[in-house]
mmCIF file of C-alpha atoms in Angstrom:
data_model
loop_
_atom_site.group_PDB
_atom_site.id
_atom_site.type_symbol
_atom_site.label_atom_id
_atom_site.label_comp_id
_atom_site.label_asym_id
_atom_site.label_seq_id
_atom_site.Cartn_x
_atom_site.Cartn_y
_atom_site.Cartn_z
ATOM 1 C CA UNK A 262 105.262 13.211 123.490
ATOM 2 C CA UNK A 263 103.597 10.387 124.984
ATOM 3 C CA UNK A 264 107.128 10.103 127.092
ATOM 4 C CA UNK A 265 106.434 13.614 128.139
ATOM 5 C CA UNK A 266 102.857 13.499 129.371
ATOM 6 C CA UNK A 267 103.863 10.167 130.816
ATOM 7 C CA UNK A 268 106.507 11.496 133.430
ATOM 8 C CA UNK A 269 104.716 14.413 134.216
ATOM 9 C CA UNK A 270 101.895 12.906 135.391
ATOM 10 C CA UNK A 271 104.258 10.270 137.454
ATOM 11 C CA UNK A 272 106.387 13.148 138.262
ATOM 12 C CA UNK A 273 103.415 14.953 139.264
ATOM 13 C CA UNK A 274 102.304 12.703 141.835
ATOM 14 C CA UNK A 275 105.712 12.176 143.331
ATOM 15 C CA UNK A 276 105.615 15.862 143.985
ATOM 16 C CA UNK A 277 103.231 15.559 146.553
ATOM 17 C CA UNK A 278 105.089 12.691 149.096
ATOM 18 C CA UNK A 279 106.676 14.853 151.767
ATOM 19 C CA UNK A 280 109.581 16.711 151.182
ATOM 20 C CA UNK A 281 112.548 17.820 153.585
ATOM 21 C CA UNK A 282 112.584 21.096 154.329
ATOM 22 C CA UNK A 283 116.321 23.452 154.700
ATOM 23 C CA UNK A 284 114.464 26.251 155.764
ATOM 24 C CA UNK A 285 115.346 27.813 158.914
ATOM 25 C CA UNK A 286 113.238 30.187 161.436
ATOM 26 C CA UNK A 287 113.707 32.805 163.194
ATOM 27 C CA UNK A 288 111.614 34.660 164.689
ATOM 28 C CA UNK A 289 112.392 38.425 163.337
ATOM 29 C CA UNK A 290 111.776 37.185 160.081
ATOM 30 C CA UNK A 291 108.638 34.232 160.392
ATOM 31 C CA UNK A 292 105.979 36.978 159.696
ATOM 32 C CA UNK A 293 107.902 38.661 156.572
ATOM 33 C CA UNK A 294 109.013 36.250 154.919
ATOM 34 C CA UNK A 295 107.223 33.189 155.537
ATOM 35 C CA UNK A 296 110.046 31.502 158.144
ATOM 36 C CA UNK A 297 112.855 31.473 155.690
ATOM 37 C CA UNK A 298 116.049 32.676 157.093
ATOM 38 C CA UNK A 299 118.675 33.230 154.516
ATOM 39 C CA UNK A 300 121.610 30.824 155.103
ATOM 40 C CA UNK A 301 124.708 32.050 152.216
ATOM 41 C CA UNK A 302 125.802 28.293 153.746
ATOM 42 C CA UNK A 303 123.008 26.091 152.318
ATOM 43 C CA UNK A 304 122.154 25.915 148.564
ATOM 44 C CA UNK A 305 119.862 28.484 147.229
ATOM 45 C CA UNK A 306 120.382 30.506 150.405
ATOM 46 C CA UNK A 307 118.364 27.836 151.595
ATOM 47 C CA UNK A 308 115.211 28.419 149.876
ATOM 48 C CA UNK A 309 112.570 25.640 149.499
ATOM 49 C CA UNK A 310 112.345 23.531 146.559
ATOM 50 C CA UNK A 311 115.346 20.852 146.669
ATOM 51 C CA UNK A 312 113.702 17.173 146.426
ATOM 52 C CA UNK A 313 114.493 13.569 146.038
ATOM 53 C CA UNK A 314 115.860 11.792 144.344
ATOM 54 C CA UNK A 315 118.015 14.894 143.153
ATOM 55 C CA UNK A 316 118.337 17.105 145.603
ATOM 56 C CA UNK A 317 120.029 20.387 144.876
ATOM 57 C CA UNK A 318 119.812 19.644 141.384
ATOM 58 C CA UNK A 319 122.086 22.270 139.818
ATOM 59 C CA UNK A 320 124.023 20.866 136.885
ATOM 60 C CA UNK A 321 125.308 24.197 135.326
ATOM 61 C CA UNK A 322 126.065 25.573 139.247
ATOM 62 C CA UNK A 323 123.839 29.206 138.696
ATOM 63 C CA UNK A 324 123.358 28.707 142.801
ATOM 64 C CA UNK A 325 126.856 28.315 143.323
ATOM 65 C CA UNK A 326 128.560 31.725 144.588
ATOM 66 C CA UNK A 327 125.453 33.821 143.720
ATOM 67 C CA UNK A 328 124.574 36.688 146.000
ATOM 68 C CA UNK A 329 120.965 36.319 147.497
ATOM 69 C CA UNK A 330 119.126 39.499 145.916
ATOM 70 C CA UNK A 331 120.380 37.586 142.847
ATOM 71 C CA UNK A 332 119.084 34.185 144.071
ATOM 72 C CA UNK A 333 115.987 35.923 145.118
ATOM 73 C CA UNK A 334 115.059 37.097 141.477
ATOM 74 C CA UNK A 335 115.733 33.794 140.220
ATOM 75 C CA UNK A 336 112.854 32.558 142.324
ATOM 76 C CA UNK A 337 110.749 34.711 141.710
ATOM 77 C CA UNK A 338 111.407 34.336 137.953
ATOM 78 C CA UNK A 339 110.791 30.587 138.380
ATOM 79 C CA UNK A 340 107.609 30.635 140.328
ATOM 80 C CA UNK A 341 105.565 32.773 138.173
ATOM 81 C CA UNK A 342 106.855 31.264 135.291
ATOM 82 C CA UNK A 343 105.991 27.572 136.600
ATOM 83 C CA UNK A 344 102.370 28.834 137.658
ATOM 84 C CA UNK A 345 101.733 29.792 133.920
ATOM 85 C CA UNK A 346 103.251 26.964 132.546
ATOM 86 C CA UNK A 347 100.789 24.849 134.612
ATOM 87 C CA UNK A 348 97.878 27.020 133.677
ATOM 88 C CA UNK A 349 99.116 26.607 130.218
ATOM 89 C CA UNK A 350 99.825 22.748 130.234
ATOM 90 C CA UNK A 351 96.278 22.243 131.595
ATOM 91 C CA UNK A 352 94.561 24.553 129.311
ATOM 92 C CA UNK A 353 96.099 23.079 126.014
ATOM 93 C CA UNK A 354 95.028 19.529 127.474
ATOM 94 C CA UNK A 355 91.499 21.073 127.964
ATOM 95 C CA UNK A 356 90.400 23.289 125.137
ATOM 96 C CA UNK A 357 91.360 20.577 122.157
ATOM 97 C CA UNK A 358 90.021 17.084 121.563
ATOM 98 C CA UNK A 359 88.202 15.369 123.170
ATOM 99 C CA UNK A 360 86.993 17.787 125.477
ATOM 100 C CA UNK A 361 87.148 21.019 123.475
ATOM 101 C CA UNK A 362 85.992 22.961 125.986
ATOM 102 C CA UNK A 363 86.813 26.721 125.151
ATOM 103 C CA UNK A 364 84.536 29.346 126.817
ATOM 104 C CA UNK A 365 85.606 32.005 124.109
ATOM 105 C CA UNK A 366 84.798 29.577 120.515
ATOM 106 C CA UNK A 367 81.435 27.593 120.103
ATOM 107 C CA UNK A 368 83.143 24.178 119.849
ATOM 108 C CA UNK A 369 80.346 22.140 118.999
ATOM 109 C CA UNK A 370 79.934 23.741 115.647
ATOM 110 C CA UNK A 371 83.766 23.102 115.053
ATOM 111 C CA UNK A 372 87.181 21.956 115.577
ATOM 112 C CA UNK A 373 88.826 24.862 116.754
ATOM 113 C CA UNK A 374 92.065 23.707 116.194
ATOM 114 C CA UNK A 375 95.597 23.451 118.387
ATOM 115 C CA UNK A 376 95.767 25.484 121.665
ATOM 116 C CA UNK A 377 98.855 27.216 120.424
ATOM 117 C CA UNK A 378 97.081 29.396 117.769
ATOM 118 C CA UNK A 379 93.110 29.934 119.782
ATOM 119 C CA UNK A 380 94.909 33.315 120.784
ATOM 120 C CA UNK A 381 95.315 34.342 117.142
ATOM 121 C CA UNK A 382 92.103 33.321 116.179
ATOM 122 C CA UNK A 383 90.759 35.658 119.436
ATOM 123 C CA UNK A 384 93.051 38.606 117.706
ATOM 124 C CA UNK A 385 91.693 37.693 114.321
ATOM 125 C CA UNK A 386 87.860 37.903 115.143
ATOM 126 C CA UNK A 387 87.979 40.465 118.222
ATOM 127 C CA UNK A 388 91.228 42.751 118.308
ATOM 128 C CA UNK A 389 89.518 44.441 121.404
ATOM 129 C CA UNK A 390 89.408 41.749 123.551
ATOM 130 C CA UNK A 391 92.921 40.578 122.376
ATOM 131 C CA UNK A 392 93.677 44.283 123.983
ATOM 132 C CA UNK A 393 92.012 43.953 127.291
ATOM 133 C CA UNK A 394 93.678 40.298 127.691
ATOM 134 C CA UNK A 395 97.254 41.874 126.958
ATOM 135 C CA UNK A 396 95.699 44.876 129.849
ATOM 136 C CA UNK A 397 94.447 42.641 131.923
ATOM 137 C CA UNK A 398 97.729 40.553 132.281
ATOM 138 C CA UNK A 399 99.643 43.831 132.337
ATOM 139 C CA UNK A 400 97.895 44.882 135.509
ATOM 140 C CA UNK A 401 99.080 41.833 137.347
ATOM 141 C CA UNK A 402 102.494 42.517 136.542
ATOM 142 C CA UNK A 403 102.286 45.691 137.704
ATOM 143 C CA UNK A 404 100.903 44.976 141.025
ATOM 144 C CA UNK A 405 103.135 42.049 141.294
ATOM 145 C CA UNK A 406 106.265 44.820 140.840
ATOM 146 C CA UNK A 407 104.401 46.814 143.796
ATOM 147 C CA UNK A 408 104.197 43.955 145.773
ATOM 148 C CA UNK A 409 107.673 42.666 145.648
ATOM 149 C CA UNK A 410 110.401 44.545 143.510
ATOM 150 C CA UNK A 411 111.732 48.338 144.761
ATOM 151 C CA UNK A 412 111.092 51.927 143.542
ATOM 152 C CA UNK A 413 113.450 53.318 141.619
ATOM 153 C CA UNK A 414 114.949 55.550 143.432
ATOM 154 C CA UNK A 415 118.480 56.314 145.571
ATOM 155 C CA UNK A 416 120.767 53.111 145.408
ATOM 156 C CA UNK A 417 118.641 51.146 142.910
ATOM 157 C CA UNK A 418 119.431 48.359 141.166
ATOM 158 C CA UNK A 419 116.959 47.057 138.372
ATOM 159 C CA UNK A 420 114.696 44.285 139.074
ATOM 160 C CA UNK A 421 115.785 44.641 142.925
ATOM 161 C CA UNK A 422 113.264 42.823 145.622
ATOM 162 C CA UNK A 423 112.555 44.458 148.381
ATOM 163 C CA UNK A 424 114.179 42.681 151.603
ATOM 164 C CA UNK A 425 110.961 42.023 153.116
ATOM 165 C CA UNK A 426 109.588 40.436 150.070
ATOM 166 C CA UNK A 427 109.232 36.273 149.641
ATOM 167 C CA UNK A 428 109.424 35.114 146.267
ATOM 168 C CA UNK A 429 106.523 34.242 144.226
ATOM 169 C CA UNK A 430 104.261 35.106 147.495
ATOM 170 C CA UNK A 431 102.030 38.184 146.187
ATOM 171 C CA UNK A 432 99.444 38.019 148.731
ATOM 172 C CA UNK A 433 97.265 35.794 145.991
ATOM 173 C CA UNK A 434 95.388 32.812 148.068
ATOM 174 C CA UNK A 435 91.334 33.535 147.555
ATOM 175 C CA UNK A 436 90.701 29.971 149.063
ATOM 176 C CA UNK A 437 93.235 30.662 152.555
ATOM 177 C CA UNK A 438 95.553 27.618 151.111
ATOM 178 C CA UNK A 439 98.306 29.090 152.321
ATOM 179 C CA UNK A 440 100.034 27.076 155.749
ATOM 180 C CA UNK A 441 100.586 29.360 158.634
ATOM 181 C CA UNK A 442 103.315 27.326 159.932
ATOM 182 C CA UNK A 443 107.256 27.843 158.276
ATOM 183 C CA UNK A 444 107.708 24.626 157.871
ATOM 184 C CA UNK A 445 104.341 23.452 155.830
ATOM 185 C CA UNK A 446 104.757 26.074 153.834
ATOM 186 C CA UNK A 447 107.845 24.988 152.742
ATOM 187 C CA UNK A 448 106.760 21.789 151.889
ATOM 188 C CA UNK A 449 103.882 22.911 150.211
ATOM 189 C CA UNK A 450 106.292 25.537 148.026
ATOM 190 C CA UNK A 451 108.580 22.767 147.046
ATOM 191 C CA UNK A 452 105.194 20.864 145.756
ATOM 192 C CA UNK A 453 104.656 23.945 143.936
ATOM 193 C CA UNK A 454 107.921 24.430 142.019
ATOM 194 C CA UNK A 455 108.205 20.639 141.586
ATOM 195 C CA UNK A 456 104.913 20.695 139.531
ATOM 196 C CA UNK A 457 105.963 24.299 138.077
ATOM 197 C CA UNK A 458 108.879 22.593 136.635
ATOM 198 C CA UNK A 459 107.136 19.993 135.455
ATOM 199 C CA UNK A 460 104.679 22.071 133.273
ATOM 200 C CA UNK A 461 107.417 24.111 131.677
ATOM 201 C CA UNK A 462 109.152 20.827 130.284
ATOM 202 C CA UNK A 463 105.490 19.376 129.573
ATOM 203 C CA UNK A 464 104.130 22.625 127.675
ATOM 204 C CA UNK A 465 107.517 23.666 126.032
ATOM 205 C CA UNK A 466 106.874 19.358 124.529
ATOM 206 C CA UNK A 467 103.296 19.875 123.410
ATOM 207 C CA UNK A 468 103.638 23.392 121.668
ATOM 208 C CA UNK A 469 106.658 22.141 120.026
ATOM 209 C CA UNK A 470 104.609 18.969 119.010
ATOM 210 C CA UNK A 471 102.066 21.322 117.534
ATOM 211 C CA UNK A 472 104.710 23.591 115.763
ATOM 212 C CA UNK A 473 106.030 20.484 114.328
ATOM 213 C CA UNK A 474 102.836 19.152 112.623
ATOM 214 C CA UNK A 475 99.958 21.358 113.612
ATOM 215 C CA UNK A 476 98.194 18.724 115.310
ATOM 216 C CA UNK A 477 96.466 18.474 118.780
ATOM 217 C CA UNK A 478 97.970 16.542 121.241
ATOM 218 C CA UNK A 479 95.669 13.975 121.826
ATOM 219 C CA UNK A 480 95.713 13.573 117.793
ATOM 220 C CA UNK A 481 98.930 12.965 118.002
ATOM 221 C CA UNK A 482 98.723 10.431 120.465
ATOM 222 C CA UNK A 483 96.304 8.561 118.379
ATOM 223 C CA UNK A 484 93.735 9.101 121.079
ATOM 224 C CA UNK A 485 91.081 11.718 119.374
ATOM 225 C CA UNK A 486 89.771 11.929 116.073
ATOM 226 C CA UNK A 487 91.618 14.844 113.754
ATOM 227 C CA UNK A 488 88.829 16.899 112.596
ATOM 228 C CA UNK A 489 89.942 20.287 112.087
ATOM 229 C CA UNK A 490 89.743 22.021 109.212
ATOM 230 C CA UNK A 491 92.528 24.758 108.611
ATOM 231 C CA UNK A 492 90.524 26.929 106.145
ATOM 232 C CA UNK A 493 87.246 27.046 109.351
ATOM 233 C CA UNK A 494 89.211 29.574 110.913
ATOM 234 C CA UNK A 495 90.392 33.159 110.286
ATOM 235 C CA UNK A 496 94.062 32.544 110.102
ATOM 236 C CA UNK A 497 96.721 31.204 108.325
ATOM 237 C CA UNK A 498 98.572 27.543 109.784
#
């Protein structure tokens, strides 16, 4: 574990040097989808996210020969999955010792325990707001399907993106992040799945760690003191 947190917080930070970008503009396509031209020549149709020192890192070749509405799912798959893996990664770190901060459990009256059962405890003490989480996250699937995937109608295929559709880009960006220009937002995607890759390998490690023994992480690292008490809560470990 401490292996884990170690290289992706060095990995982390490596994500951020500039990266090279394949992308290539045209101008038909720089409004719709954000300057990337597919290229069947370059890997991953030439999609963003290929970095040193292993670029077009593909050991198992699932790039290799695969059509682009294909390659275009993939994204997508891997972006949203790599933005809740990082919410995830942080929010374990967070909500258990030391900081046990947790805006749903009064903390300071007690150890609340490892981050990979809080959700059962929420289910446990308040079914209905278990149900208007599961709702709530429901809702931005479905408007992420009406953003980017097709109806289901004439020649459909399921899960098919809609040709004017960018992976992962579903019109999200409150604070105006976003680059205007092709080629910074390139770079700035690449950051993105770098550190999206890195919290899937970093939270798959800690809530393995805490299947293992039922320990936090920083208890296991010997750097908090283990004070919960499995019978405090309304669940079973």
């Amino acid at each position: 574990m401490k292996l884990v947190i170690t290289a992706t917080l060095a990995a982390t930070a490596s994500a951020f040097a500039p990266a090279a970008s394949t992308v290539r503009t045209t101008p038909s396509l720089a409004a719709s989808l954000n300057g990337w031209t597919p290229d069947e020549s370059a890997f991953a149709w030439g999609l963003p996210g290929s970095l040193d020192p292993a670029p077009e890192f593909d050991p198992f070749g699932f790039a290799k020969n695969t059509d682009l509405q294909t390659m275009k799912k993939w994204r997508e798959a891997e972006t949203q999955h790599g933005r809740v893996a990082m919410l995830a990664a942080v929010g374990m770190l967070v909500t258990e010792e030391p900081i046990e901060y947790h805006p749903l459990f009064e903390a300071d009256n007690k150890d609340i325990g490892p981050a990979i059962r809080h959700l059962d405890e929420v289910r446990a003490v308040e079914p209905l707001f278990f149900l208007a989480f599961a709702a709530f996250i429901g809702a931005l699937e479905w408007n992420r399907a009406l953003k980017g995937f097709s109806k289901p109608e004439g020649e459909f295929e399921f899960q098919q993106i809609e040709d004017d559709y960018y992976p992962g880009d579903v019109g999200f960006d409150p604070l105006g992040l976003k680059p205007k220009d092709s080629a910074d937002f390139a770079v700035m995607q690449t950051k993105e799945l770098q550190n999206g890759r890195l919290a899937m390998l970093g939270a798959a490690g800690m809530i393995a760690q805490e299947l293992q023994n039922g320990k936090e992480i920083f208890v296991n690292l010997g750097l908090a003191q283990d004070r919960f008490d499995p019978s405090s809560v309304p669940i079973q470990f």
